[in-house]
Amino acid sequence: PSEIAGPESTSNIILPFNLQVGAAGSDVLLVWQVGQPAAACQQYFQWSVNHGEDWSPRQQIQELLPGTASCPQENTILRSSELFYLLSSFSEQNFLMAWNGERWSEAQPQRLLTQFNNPETLNTVNLGCRQIAVTAQDRLYVAGCDLTSLDTSQGDIWFLSRPLGTTVSWFPSDAEWSGITTITGGPAVPHFPQVIGDNTLLTHALWAQAETPAGSPTNIFHSQWDGSSWSLPAQVMNSPGPVSQLVAVTNNGAGRVYILWTTSTGDVYMSHAAAGQLQASTSWSPPSAVPLGLGAIASPSIAVSDDGTIHVAY
């Protein structure tokens, strides 16, 4: 026997608990929590490649779970043919992350393990009492009960599955990315960047920018990528008011690019131009006010159907 962790010498309420062990061949992964059960805690792990004879230094992994200040109620270590996985369950969230022997992957939310809609009744199903298994085909199977009803005898049992993925899918190589390229620079800060493609095989970047570093973004700029370099940024539009949000969409069927933006005064405007001609300000239509009713809007989105109908959601 060997001790993994003990109580803090300076406190009798900071305790290690919920130790989980995963093993495959000579590889061993330990994950545990330090703090107060059902309250705040930190998560730690250690790793061994020789049956637990030697261990890596204790390291913290809590910060890899975004937006989860509380302590996970449940941790489960899973193993595929390539990777270890940690499934962390919170009251309203579930995250899955992979360990490749050197580092942890980004944590991916598993929303269906928390809540989903019954496809027949559309009622909300709160999934609980989960039972988990991993097959030799590296597929994760989960069975659970519906905790929505207070009468558990009337609840349904649900079954779902997903592939666990591979090392390539969880740890994509940085070599697949091109080098980082600067599109624009200077004292004025760009706002709300949008990147879209069109039917001319060009890639376009659009953003709002102020005339001075301390000013409000009232100008809309454009730059395009031809496959080897970005063009010099060009101002293509002057907004009737300071831009507060900007979205863009391409209608490849008609060969046009549309932009929609809101202003700090609560107004909404739209403009469009032919693909391949976005660099010239004269190609863009004058800003057109979109009548969306009273009150400021948030999270605007625009889409153009094949028949040219423009749809706005907000």
PDB file of C-alpha atoms in Angstrom:
ATOM      1  CA  PRO A   1       0.000   0.000   0.000  1.00  0.00           C
ATOM      2  CA  SER A   2       1.116   3.575  -0.711  1.00  0.00           C
ATOM      3  CA  GLU A   3      -0.502   6.857   0.290  1.00  0.00           C
ATOM      4  CA  ILE A   4      -1.719   9.015  -2.584  1.00  0.00           C
ATOM      5  CA  ALA A   5      -2.837  12.072  -0.603  1.00  0.00           C
ATOM      6  CA  GLY A   6      -3.700  13.027   2.967  1.00  0.00           C
ATOM      7  CA  PRO A   7      -5.488  15.819   4.838  1.00  0.00           C
ATOM      8  CA  GLU A   8      -3.923  19.266   4.774  1.00  0.00           C
ATOM      9  CA  SER A   9      -1.758  19.833   7.835  1.00  0.00           C
ATOM     10  CA  THR A  10      -3.160  23.340   8.273  1.00  0.00           C
ATOM     11  CA  SER A  11      -6.837  22.413   8.082  1.00  0.00           C
ATOM     12  CA  ASN A  12      -9.048  19.562   9.226  1.00  0.00           C
ATOM     13  CA  ILE A  13     -11.732  20.313   6.612  1.00  0.00           C
ATOM     14  CA  ILE A  14      -9.553  20.218   3.458  1.00  0.00           C
ATOM     15  CA  LEU A  15      -9.611  16.509   2.652  1.00  0.00           C
ATOM     16  CA  PRO A  16      -8.786  14.284  -0.327  1.00  0.00           C
ATOM     17  CA  PHE A  17     -11.742  12.221  -1.556  1.00  0.00           C
ATOM     18  CA  ASN A  18     -13.321  10.500  -4.552  1.00  0.00           C
ATOM     19  CA  LEU A  19     -10.190   8.716  -5.824  1.00  0.00           C
ATOM     20  CA  GLN A  20     -10.683   7.151  -9.264  1.00  0.00           C
ATOM     21  CA  VAL A  21      -8.292   4.648 -10.849  1.00  0.00           C
ATOM     22  CA  GLY A  22      -7.901   3.762 -14.506  1.00  0.00           C
ATOM     23  CA  ALA A  23      -5.433   1.140 -15.756  1.00  0.00           C
ATOM     24  CA  ALA A  24      -4.446  -0.419 -19.082  1.00  0.00           C
ATOM     25  CA  GLY A  25      -1.378  -2.580 -19.380  1.00  0.00           C
ATOM     26  CA  SER A  26       1.377  -0.872 -17.392  1.00  0.00           C
ATOM     27  CA  ASP A  27      -0.318   2.565 -17.567  1.00  0.00           C
ATOM     28  CA  VAL A  28      -2.184   3.822 -14.497  1.00  0.00           C
ATOM     29  CA  LEU A  29      -4.152   7.080 -14.147  1.00  0.00           C
ATOM     30  CA  LEU A  30      -5.261   8.417 -10.753  1.00  0.00           C
ATOM     31  CA  VAL A  31      -7.759  11.278 -10.381  1.00  0.00           C
ATOM     32  CA  TRP A  32      -8.993  12.649  -7.061  1.00  0.00           C
ATOM     33  CA  GLN A  33     -10.422  15.762  -5.460  1.00  0.00           C
ATOM     34  CA  VAL A  34      -9.197  17.899  -2.595  1.00  0.00           C
ATOM     35  CA  GLY A  35     -11.524  20.152  -0.618  1.00  0.00           C
ATOM     36  CA  GLN A  36     -14.995  19.592   0.791  1.00  0.00           C
ATOM     37  CA  PRO A  37     -17.396  17.089  -0.767  1.00  0.00           C
ATOM     38  CA  ALA A  38     -20.488  18.739  -2.279  1.00  0.00           C
ATOM     39  CA  ALA A  39     -18.725  22.106  -2.094  1.00  0.00           C
ATOM     40  CA  ALA A  40     -15.658  23.709  -3.628  1.00  0.00           C
ATOM     41  CA  CYS A  41     -12.745  21.499  -4.543  1.00  0.00           C
ATOM     42  CA  GLN A  42      -9.733  21.127  -6.806  1.00  0.00           C
ATOM     43  CA  GLN A  43      -9.036  18.114  -8.987  1.00  0.00           C
ATOM     44  CA  TYR A  44      -5.630  16.452  -9.208  1.00  0.00           C
ATOM     45  CA  PHE A  45      -4.122  13.573 -11.136  1.00  0.00           C
ATOM     46  CA  GLN A  46      -1.000  11.424 -11.244  1.00  0.00           C
ATOM     47  CA  TRP A  47       0.274   9.177 -14.007  1.00  0.00           C
ATOM     48  CA  SER A  48       2.417   6.039 -14.057  1.00  0.00           C
ATOM     49  CA  VAL A  49       3.758   3.994 -16.969  1.00  0.00           C
ATOM     50  CA  ASN A  50       5.237   1.150 -14.890  1.00  0.00           C
ATOM     51  CA  HIS A  51       2.339  -0.364 -12.932  1.00  0.00           C
ATOM     52  CA  GLY A  52       2.442   2.383 -10.274  1.00  0.00           C
ATOM     53  CA  GLU A  53       6.037   1.888  -9.191  1.00  0.00           C
ATOM     54  CA  ASP A  54       6.862   5.490 -10.138  1.00  0.00           C
ATOM     55  CA  TRP A  55       4.468   8.428 -10.393  1.00  0.00           C
ATOM     56  CA  SER A  56       4.472  11.777 -12.122  1.00  0.00           C
ATOM     57  CA  PRO A  57       4.234  14.867  -9.872  1.00  0.00           C
ATOM     58  CA  ARG A  58       0.746  15.711  -8.613  1.00  0.00           C
ATOM     59  CA  GLN A  59      -0.899  18.164 -11.030  1.00  0.00           C
ATOM     60  CA  GLN A  60      -4.182  20.074 -10.995  1.00  0.00           C
ATOM     61  CA  ILE A  61      -6.786  19.655 -13.753  1.00  0.00           C
ATOM     62  CA  GLN A  62      -9.743  21.670 -12.425  1.00  0.00           C
ATOM     63  CA  GLU A  63      -8.975  24.698 -14.601  1.00  0.00           C
ATOM     64  CA  LEU A  64      -9.437  22.607 -17.746  1.00  0.00           C
ATOM     65  CA  LEU A  65     -13.174  22.397 -17.103  1.00  0.00           C
ATOM     66  CA  PRO A  66     -14.654  25.731 -18.293  1.00  0.00           C
ATOM     67  CA  GLY A  67     -17.339  27.474 -16.284  1.00  0.00           C
ATOM     68  CA  THR A  68     -17.376  24.936 -13.453  1.00  0.00           C
ATOM     69  CA  ALA A  69     -16.538  26.642 -10.197  1.00  0.00           C
ATOM     70  CA  SER A  70     -18.267  23.967  -8.132  1.00  0.00           C
ATOM     71  CA  CYS A  71     -16.997  20.475  -7.433  1.00  0.00           C
ATOM     72  CA  PRO A  72     -18.040  17.601  -9.733  1.00  0.00           C
ATOM     73  CA  GLN A  73     -20.490  15.272  -8.046  1.00  0.00           C
ATOM     74  CA  GLU A  74     -19.091  12.321  -9.967  1.00  0.00           C
ATOM     75  CA  ASN A  75     -15.946  11.423 -11.902  1.00  0.00           C
ATOM     76  CA  THR A  76     -15.606   8.341 -14.080  1.00  0.00           C
ATOM     77  CA  ILE A  77     -12.395   7.190 -15.783  1.00  0.00           C
ATOM     78  CA  LEU A  78     -12.950   5.435 -19.121  1.00  0.00           C
ATOM     79  CA  ARG A  79     -10.481   3.688 -21.385  1.00  0.00           C
ATOM     80  CA  SER A  80     -10.430   3.123 -25.149  1.00  0.00           C
ATOM     81  CA  SER A  81      -7.809   1.287 -27.156  1.00  0.00           C
ATOM     82  CA  GLU A  82      -5.824   4.554 -27.444  1.00  0.00           C
ATOM     83  CA  LEU A  83      -6.751   6.979 -24.675  1.00  0.00           C
ATOM     84  CA  PHE A  84      -7.983   7.453 -21.127  1.00  0.00           C
ATOM     85  CA  TYR A  85     -11.043   9.659 -20.621  1.00  0.00           C
ATOM     86  CA  LEU A  86     -12.448  11.520 -17.624  1.00  0.00           C
ATOM     87  CA  LEU A  87     -16.210  12.021 -17.514  1.00  0.00           C
ATOM     88  CA  SER A  88     -17.017  14.731 -14.940  1.00  0.00           C
ATOM     89  CA  SER A  89     -20.630  15.222 -13.874  1.00  0.00           C
ATOM     90  CA  PHE A  90     -22.008  18.393 -12.338  1.00  0.00           C
ATOM     91  CA  SER A  91     -25.578  19.191 -11.357  1.00  0.00           C
ATOM     92  CA  GLU A  92     -26.385  20.693 -14.758  1.00  0.00           C
ATOM     93  CA  GLN A  93     -23.348  19.853 -16.917  1.00  0.00           C
ATOM     94  CA  ASN A  94     -21.283  16.877 -18.042  1.00  0.00           C
ATOM     95  CA  PHE A  95     -17.818  17.131 -19.574  1.00  0.00           C
ATOM     96  CA  LEU A  96     -15.618  14.571 -21.299  1.00  0.00           C
ATOM     97  CA  MET A  97     -11.874  15.054 -21.719  1.00  0.00           C
ATOM     98  CA  ALA A  98      -9.098  12.769 -22.942  1.00  0.00           C
ATOM     99  CA  TRP A  99      -5.627  11.984 -21.562  1.00  0.00           C
ATOM    100  CA  ASN A 100      -2.929  10.803 -23.994  1.00  0.00           C
ATOM    101  CA  GLY A 101      -0.164  10.173 -21.466  1.00  0.00           C
ATOM    102  CA  GLU A 102       1.285  13.667 -21.838  1.00  0.00           C
ATOM    103  CA  ARG A 103      -1.549  16.179 -21.638  1.00  0.00           C
ATOM    104  CA  TRP A 104      -5.292  16.608 -21.270  1.00  0.00           C
ATOM    105  CA  SER A 105      -7.473  17.573 -24.195  1.00  0.00           C
ATOM    106  CA  GLU A 106      -9.992  20.392 -24.166  1.00  0.00           C
ATOM    107  CA  ALA A 107     -13.084  19.483 -22.169  1.00  0.00           C
ATOM    108  CA  GLN A 108     -16.116  18.814 -24.369  1.00  0.00           C
ATOM    109  CA  PRO A 109     -19.639  19.305 -22.981  1.00  0.00           C
ATOM    110  CA  GLN A 110     -21.900  16.232 -23.172  1.00  0.00           C
ATOM    111  CA  ARG A 111     -25.323  17.884 -23.118  1.00  0.00           C
ATOM    112  CA  LEU A 112     -27.319  14.730 -23.872  1.00  0.00           C
ATOM    113  CA  LEU A 113     -26.021  13.140 -20.666  1.00  0.00           C
ATOM    114  CA  THR A 114     -27.761  15.895 -18.706  1.00  0.00           C
ATOM    115  CA  GLN A 115     -30.956  16.795 -20.502  1.00  0.00           C
ATOM    116  CA  PHE A 116     -32.741  16.280 -23.818  1.00  0.00           C
ATOM    117  CA  ASN A 117     -36.232  16.299 -25.318  1.00  0.00           C
ATOM    118  CA  ASN A 118     -38.313  13.156 -25.670  1.00  0.00           C
ATOM    119  CA  PRO A 119     -38.581  12.792 -29.487  1.00  0.00           C
ATOM    120  CA  GLU A 120     -42.200  11.581 -29.211  1.00  0.00           C
ATOM    121  CA  THR A 121     -43.664  13.933 -26.593  1.00  0.00           C
ATOM    122  CA  LEU A 122     -41.085  16.777 -26.761  1.00  0.00           C
ATOM    123  CA  ASN A 123     -41.112  16.780 -22.955  1.00  0.00           C
ATOM    124  CA  THR A 124     -37.837  17.461 -21.181  1.00  0.00           C
ATOM    125  CA  VAL A 125     -35.944  14.411 -19.936  1.00  0.00           C
ATOM    126  CA  ASN A 126     -33.473  14.881 -17.073  1.00  0.00           C
ATOM    127  CA  LEU A 127     -31.143  11.907 -17.342  1.00  0.00           C
ATOM    128  CA  GLY A 128     -29.936  10.332 -14.108  1.00  0.00           C
ATOM    129  CA  CYS A 129     -28.829   7.049 -12.489  1.00  0.00           C
ATOM    130  CA  ARG A 130     -26.464   6.541 -15.405  1.00  0.00           C
ATOM    131  CA  GLN A 131     -24.772   3.212 -16.084  1.00  0.00           C
ATOM    132  CA  ILE A 132     -21.727   3.402 -18.388  1.00  0.00           C
ATOM    133  CA  ALA A 133     -19.849   0.853 -20.472  1.00  0.00           C
ATOM    134  CA  VAL A 134     -17.127   1.027 -23.140  1.00  0.00           C
ATOM    135  CA  THR A 135     -16.967  -1.665 -25.827  1.00  0.00           C
ATOM    136  CA  ALA A 136     -13.987  -3.128 -27.651  1.00  0.00           C
ATOM    137  CA  GLN A 137     -14.998  -0.976 -30.621  1.00  0.00           C
ATOM    138  CA  ASP A 138     -14.207   2.151 -28.541  1.00  0.00           C
ATOM    139  CA  ARG A 139     -17.850   3.125 -28.274  1.00  0.00           C
ATOM    140  CA  LEU A 140     -19.352   4.618 -25.129  1.00  0.00           C
ATOM    141  CA  TYR A 141     -22.766   3.264 -24.077  1.00  0.00           C
ATOM    142  CA  VAL A 142     -24.933   4.956 -21.449  1.00  0.00           C
ATOM    143  CA  ALA A 143     -28.228   3.792 -19.932  1.00  0.00           C
ATOM    144  CA  GLY A 144     -30.143   6.062 -17.578  1.00  0.00           C
ATOM    145  CA  CYS A 145     -33.492   6.870 -16.039  1.00  0.00           C
ATOM    146  CA  ASP A 146     -35.752   9.904 -16.373  1.00  0.00           C
ATOM    147  CA  LEU A 147     -35.569  11.977 -13.180  1.00  0.00           C
ATOM    148  CA  THR A 148     -38.125  14.526 -14.421  1.00  0.00           C
ATOM    149  CA  SER A 149     -41.052  12.855 -12.675  1.00  0.00           C
ATOM    150  CA  LEU A 150     -41.179  12.799  -8.885  1.00  0.00           C
ATOM    151  CA  ASP A 151     -42.656   9.323  -9.181  1.00  0.00           C
ATOM    152  CA  THR A 152     -39.630   7.353 -10.344  1.00  0.00           C
ATOM    153  CA  SER A 153     -41.761   4.256 -10.898  1.00  0.00           C
ATOM    154  CA  GLN A 154     -43.398   6.040 -13.835  1.00  0.00           C
ATOM    155  CA  GLY A 155     -40.163   7.170 -15.507  1.00  0.00           C
ATOM    156  CA  ASP A 156     -38.617   5.806 -18.683  1.00  0.00           C
ATOM    157  CA  ILE A 157     -35.253   4.140 -19.179  1.00  0.00           C
ATOM    158  CA  TRP A 158     -33.117   5.673 -21.931  1.00  0.00           C
ATOM    159  CA  PHE A 159     -30.165   4.357 -23.892  1.00  0.00           C
ATOM    160  CA  LEU A 160     -27.650   6.308 -25.991  1.00  0.00           C
ATOM    161  CA  SER A 161     -24.138   5.885 -27.340  1.00  0.00           C
ATOM    162  CA  ARG A 162     -21.305   7.695 -29.097  1.00  0.00           C
ATOM    163  CA  PRO A 163     -17.848   6.833 -30.454  1.00  0.00           C
ATOM    164  CA  LEU A 164     -15.105   7.853 -28.035  1.00  0.00           C
ATOM    165  CA  GLY A 165     -12.922   9.137 -30.839  1.00  0.00           C
ATOM    166  CA  THR A 166      -9.225   8.748 -31.571  1.00  0.00           C
ATOM    167  CA  THR A 167      -5.995  10.476 -30.658  1.00  0.00           C
ATOM    168  CA  VAL A 168      -6.190  12.488 -33.894  1.00  0.00           C
ATOM    169  CA  SER A 169      -9.712  13.753 -33.174  1.00  0.00           C
ATOM    170  CA  TRP A 170      -8.958  14.706 -29.544  1.00  0.00           C
ATOM    171  CA  PHE A 171      -5.430  16.009 -30.137  1.00  0.00           C
ATOM    172  CA  PRO A 172      -5.293  17.506 -33.647  1.00  0.00           C
ATOM    173  CA  SER A 173      -1.819  18.350 -34.833  1.00  0.00           C
ATOM    174  CA  ASP A 174      -0.882  22.019 -34.925  1.00  0.00           C
ATOM    175  CA  ALA A 175       0.998  21.231 -38.141  1.00  0.00           C
ATOM    176  CA  GLU A 176      -2.340  21.044 -39.936  1.00  0.00           C
ATOM    177  CA  TRP A 177      -2.796  24.777 -39.381  1.00  0.00           C
ATOM    178  CA  SER A 178      -1.134  27.395 -41.530  1.00  0.00           C
ATOM    179  CA  GLY A 179       1.030  30.061 -39.987  1.00  0.00           C
ATOM    180  CA  ILE A 180      -0.708  32.977 -38.268  1.00  0.00           C
ATOM    181  CA  THR A 181      -1.218  35.958 -40.570  1.00  0.00           C
ATOM    182  CA  THR A 182      -2.082  39.523 -39.584  1.00  0.00           C
ATOM    183  CA  ILE A 183      -4.957  40.984 -41.601  1.00  0.00           C
ATOM    184  CA  THR A 184      -4.935  44.444 -40.089  1.00  0.00           C
ATOM    185  CA  GLY A 185      -2.956  46.307 -37.487  1.00  0.00           C
ATOM    186  CA  GLY A 186      -2.677  49.769 -36.054  1.00  0.00           C
ATOM    187  CA  PRO A 187      -3.827  51.872 -33.141  1.00  0.00           C
ATOM    188  CA  ALA A 188      -7.562  51.474 -33.918  1.00  0.00           C
ATOM    189  CA  VAL A 189      -9.016  48.208 -32.579  1.00  0.00           C
ATOM    190  CA  PRO A 190     -11.144  46.074 -34.967  1.00  0.00           C
ATOM    191  CA  HIS A 191     -14.519  44.878 -33.684  1.00  0.00           C
ATOM    192  CA  PHE A 192     -16.892  41.998 -34.580  1.00  0.00           C
ATOM    193  CA  PRO A 193     -14.742  40.233 -37.233  1.00  0.00           C
ATOM    194  CA  GLN A 194     -16.566  38.001 -39.712  1.00  0.00           C
ATOM    195  CA  VAL A 195     -14.957  35.520 -42.149  1.00  0.00           C
ATOM    196  CA  ILE A 196     -16.946  34.080 -45.072  1.00  0.00           C
ATOM    197  CA  GLY A 197     -16.313  32.488 -48.456  1.00  0.00           C
ATOM    198  CA  ASP A 198     -18.044  33.077 -51.787  1.00  0.00           C
ATOM    199  CA  ASN A 199     -18.567  31.347 -55.130  1.00  0.00           C
ATOM    200  CA  THR A 200     -15.446  32.989 -56.591  1.00  0.00           C
ATOM    201  CA  LEU A 201     -13.202  30.910 -54.260  1.00  0.00           C
ATOM    202  CA  LEU A 202     -12.223  34.048 -52.343  1.00  0.00           C
ATOM    203  CA  THR A 203     -12.350  34.338 -48.541  1.00  0.00           C
ATOM    204  CA  HIS A 204     -13.492  37.643 -47.087  1.00  0.00           C
ATOM    205  CA  ALA A 205     -12.930  39.277 -43.715  1.00  0.00           C
ATOM    206  CA  LEU A 206     -15.257  42.083 -42.594  1.00  0.00           C
ATOM    207  CA  TRP A 207     -15.095  44.055 -39.367  1.00  0.00           C
ATOM    208  CA  ALA A 208     -16.066  47.359 -37.747  1.00  0.00           C
ATOM    209  CA  GLN A 209     -13.390  49.842 -36.759  1.00  0.00           C
ATOM    210  CA  ALA A 210     -13.138  53.274 -35.206  1.00  0.00           C
ATOM    211  CA  GLU A 211     -11.184  56.159 -36.686  1.00  0.00           C
ATOM    212  CA  THR A 212      -9.249  56.669 -33.437  1.00  0.00           C
ATOM    213  CA  PRO A 213      -8.147  54.216 -30.709  1.00  0.00           C
ATOM    214  CA  ALA A 214     -10.632  55.699 -28.227  1.00  0.00           C
ATOM    215  CA  GLY A 215     -13.463  56.199 -30.710  1.00  0.00           C
ATOM    216  CA  SER A 216     -16.557  54.132 -31.426  1.00  0.00           C
ATOM    217  CA  PRO A 217     -16.509  51.730 -34.402  1.00  0.00           C
ATOM    218  CA  THR A 218     -18.416  53.556 -37.137  1.00  0.00           C
ATOM    219  CA  ASN A 219     -16.591  52.282 -40.240  1.00  0.00           C
ATOM    220  CA  ILE A 220     -16.818  48.832 -41.845  1.00  0.00           C
ATOM    221  CA  PHE A 221     -13.648  47.416 -43.401  1.00  0.00           C
ATOM    222  CA  HIS A 222     -12.964  44.537 -45.792  1.00  0.00           C
ATOM    223  CA  SER A 223     -10.009  42.386 -46.793  1.00  0.00           C
ATOM    224  CA  GLN A 224      -9.927  39.280 -48.984  1.00  0.00           C
ATOM    225  CA  TRP A 225      -7.754  36.166 -49.146  1.00  0.00           C
ATOM    226  CA  ASP A 226      -6.874  34.781 -52.582  1.00  0.00           C
ATOM    227  CA  GLY A 227      -5.217  31.619 -51.308  1.00  0.00           C
ATOM    228  CA  SER A 228      -1.787  33.113 -50.732  1.00  0.00           C
ATOM    229  CA  SER A 229      -2.192  36.557 -49.160  1.00  0.00           C
ATOM    230  CA  TRP A 230      -4.690  39.036 -47.710  1.00  0.00           C
ATOM    231  CA  SER A 231      -5.426  42.255 -49.593  1.00  0.00           C
ATOM    232  CA  LEU A 232      -4.872  45.631 -47.967  1.00  0.00           C
ATOM    233  CA  PRO A 233      -7.821  46.519 -45.710  1.00  0.00           C
ATOM    234  CA  ALA A 234     -10.233  48.948 -47.339  1.00  0.00           C
ATOM    235  CA  GLN A 235     -13.078  50.921 -45.811  1.00  0.00           C
ATOM    236  CA  VAL A 236     -16.256  49.959 -47.659  1.00  0.00           C
ATOM    237  CA  MET A 237     -18.979  51.431 -45.496  1.00  0.00           C
ATOM    238  CA  ASN A 238     -19.695  54.238 -43.072  1.00  0.00           C
ATOM    239  CA  SER A 239     -22.354  53.218 -40.569  1.00  0.00           C
ATOM    240  CA  PRO A 240     -25.081  55.746 -39.697  1.00  0.00           C
ATOM    241  CA  GLY A 241     -24.243  55.059 -36.031  1.00  0.00           C
ATOM    242  CA  PRO A 242     -21.635  53.282 -33.876  1.00  0.00           C
ATOM    243  CA  VAL A 243     -21.680  49.548 -34.684  1.00  0.00           C
ATOM    244  CA  SER A 244     -22.628  47.334 -31.726  1.00  0.00           C
ATOM    245  CA  GLN A 245     -22.914  43.968 -33.562  1.00  0.00           C
ATOM    246  CA  LEU A 246     -22.029  42.765 -37.063  1.00  0.00           C
ATOM    247  CA  VAL A 247     -22.859  39.559 -38.940  1.00  0.00           C
ATOM    248  CA  ALA A 248     -22.282  38.499 -42.551  1.00  0.00           C
ATOM    249  CA  VAL A 249     -23.558  35.774 -44.864  1.00  0.00           C
ATOM    250  CA  THR A 250     -22.940  34.619 -48.447  1.00  0.00           C
ATOM    251  CA  ASN A 251     -25.651  33.692 -50.927  1.00  0.00           C
ATOM    252  CA  ASN A 252     -23.609  31.643 -53.384  1.00  0.00           C
ATOM    253  CA  GLY A 253     -26.642  31.009 -55.547  1.00  0.00           C
ATOM    254  CA  ALA A 254     -26.900  34.702 -56.400  1.00  0.00           C
ATOM    255  CA  GLY A 255     -23.206  35.436 -55.928  1.00  0.00           C
ATOM    256  CA  ARG A 256     -23.736  38.128 -53.308  1.00  0.00           C
ATOM    257  CA  VAL A 257     -22.500  38.890 -49.789  1.00  0.00           C
ATOM    258  CA  TYR A 258     -24.841  40.427 -47.204  1.00  0.00           C
ATOM    259  CA  ILE A 259     -23.931  42.169 -43.958  1.00  0.00           C
ATOM    260  CA  LEU A 260     -26.269  43.087 -41.113  1.00  0.00           C
ATOM    261  CA  TRP A 261     -25.329  45.281 -38.187  1.00  0.00           C
ATOM    262  CA  THR A 262     -26.881  46.964 -35.193  1.00  0.00           C
ATOM    263  CA  THR A 263     -25.964  50.357 -33.793  1.00  0.00           C
ATOM    264  CA  SER A 264     -25.711  51.655 -30.264  1.00  0.00           C
ATOM    265  CA  THR A 265     -28.885  53.667 -30.940  1.00  0.00           C
ATOM    266  CA  GLY A 266     -30.885  50.443 -31.404  1.00  0.00           C
ATOM    267  CA  ASP A 267     -31.180  50.641 -35.207  1.00  0.00           C
ATOM    268  CA  VAL A 268     -30.493  47.757 -37.595  1.00  0.00           C
ATOM    269  CA  TYR A 269     -28.974  48.157 -41.063  1.00  0.00           C
ATOM    270  CA  MET A 270     -28.176  45.897 -43.989  1.00  0.00           C
ATOM    271  CA  SER A 271     -26.042  46.190 -47.120  1.00  0.00           C
ATOM    272  CA  HIS A 272     -24.912  43.789 -49.858  1.00  0.00           C
ATOM    273  CA  ALA A 273     -22.473  43.565 -52.739  1.00  0.00           C
ATOM    274  CA  ALA A 274     -21.577  41.200 -55.560  1.00  0.00           C
ATOM    275  CA  ALA A 275     -19.037  38.503 -54.699  1.00  0.00           C
ATOM    276  CA  GLY A 276     -15.598  39.365 -56.030  1.00  0.00           C
ATOM    277  CA  GLN A 277     -16.308  43.118 -55.805  1.00  0.00           C
ATOM    278  CA  LEU A 278     -16.341  43.626 -52.055  1.00  0.00           C
ATOM    279  CA  GLN A 279     -13.115  45.615 -52.032  1.00  0.00           C
ATOM    280  CA  ALA A 280     -14.766  48.654 -53.707  1.00  0.00           C
ATOM    281  CA  SER A 281     -17.044  50.804 -51.571  1.00  0.00           C
ATOM    282  CA  THR A 282     -19.101  51.664 -54.678  1.00  0.00           C
ATOM    283  CA  SER A 283     -20.078  47.995 -55.035  1.00  0.00           C
ATOM    284  CA  TRP A 284     -21.978  48.006 -51.763  1.00  0.00           C
ATOM    285  CA  SER A 285     -25.598  49.127 -51.607  1.00  0.00           C
ATOM    286  CA  PRO A 286     -26.311  52.091 -49.317  1.00  0.00           C
ATOM    287  CA  PRO A 287     -27.110  51.058 -45.725  1.00  0.00           C
ATOM    288  CA  SER A 288     -30.789  50.124 -45.546  1.00  0.00           C
ATOM    289  CA  ALA A 289     -32.669  50.336 -42.246  1.00  0.00           C
ATOM    290  CA  VAL A 290     -34.357  47.059 -41.265  1.00  0.00           C
ATOM    291  CA  PRO A 291     -37.694  47.626 -39.456  1.00  0.00           C
ATOM    292  CA  LEU A 292     -37.538  45.136 -36.591  1.00  0.00           C
ATOM    293  CA  GLY A 293     -39.903  46.885 -34.216  1.00  0.00           C
ATOM    294  CA  LEU A 294     -39.348  48.779 -30.990  1.00  0.00           C
ATOM    295  CA  GLY A 295     -36.558  48.089 -28.538  1.00  0.00           C
ATOM    296  CA  ALA A 296     -32.908  47.197 -28.982  1.00  0.00           C
ATOM    297  CA  ILE A 297     -32.224  43.734 -30.396  1.00  0.00           C
ATOM    298  CA  ALA A 298     -29.476  41.254 -29.504  1.00  0.00           C
ATOM    299  CA  SER A 299     -27.708  38.349 -31.231  1.00  0.00           C
ATOM    300  CA  PRO A 300     -28.813  39.130 -34.805  1.00  0.00           C
ATOM    301  CA  SER A 301     -28.405  36.505 -37.513  1.00  0.00           C
ATOM    302  CA  ILE A 302     -29.038  36.673 -41.261  1.00  0.00           C
ATOM    303  CA  ALA A 303     -29.579  34.007 -43.911  1.00  0.00           C
ATOM    304  CA  VAL A 304     -30.527  34.143 -47.572  1.00  0.00           C
ATOM    305  CA  SER A 305     -32.566  31.345 -49.159  1.00  0.00           C
ATOM    306  CA  ASP A 306     -32.055  30.065 -52.695  1.00  0.00           C
ATOM    307  CA  ASP A 307     -34.884  32.235 -54.026  1.00  0.00           C
ATOM    308  CA  GLY A 308     -33.182  35.372 -52.664  1.00  0.00           C
ATOM    309  CA  THR A 309     -35.437  35.838 -49.630  1.00  0.00           C
ATOM    310  CA  ILE A 310     -33.551  37.452 -46.759  1.00  0.00           C
ATOM    311  CA  HIS A 311     -34.289  36.062 -43.293  1.00  0.00           C
ATOM    312  CA  VAL A 312     -33.326  37.851 -40.080  1.00  0.00           C
ATOM    313  CA  ALA A 313     -33.509  36.265 -36.629  1.00  0.00           C
ATOM    314  CA  TYR A 314     -32.717  38.046 -33.364  1.00  0.00           C
TER     315      TYR A 314
END
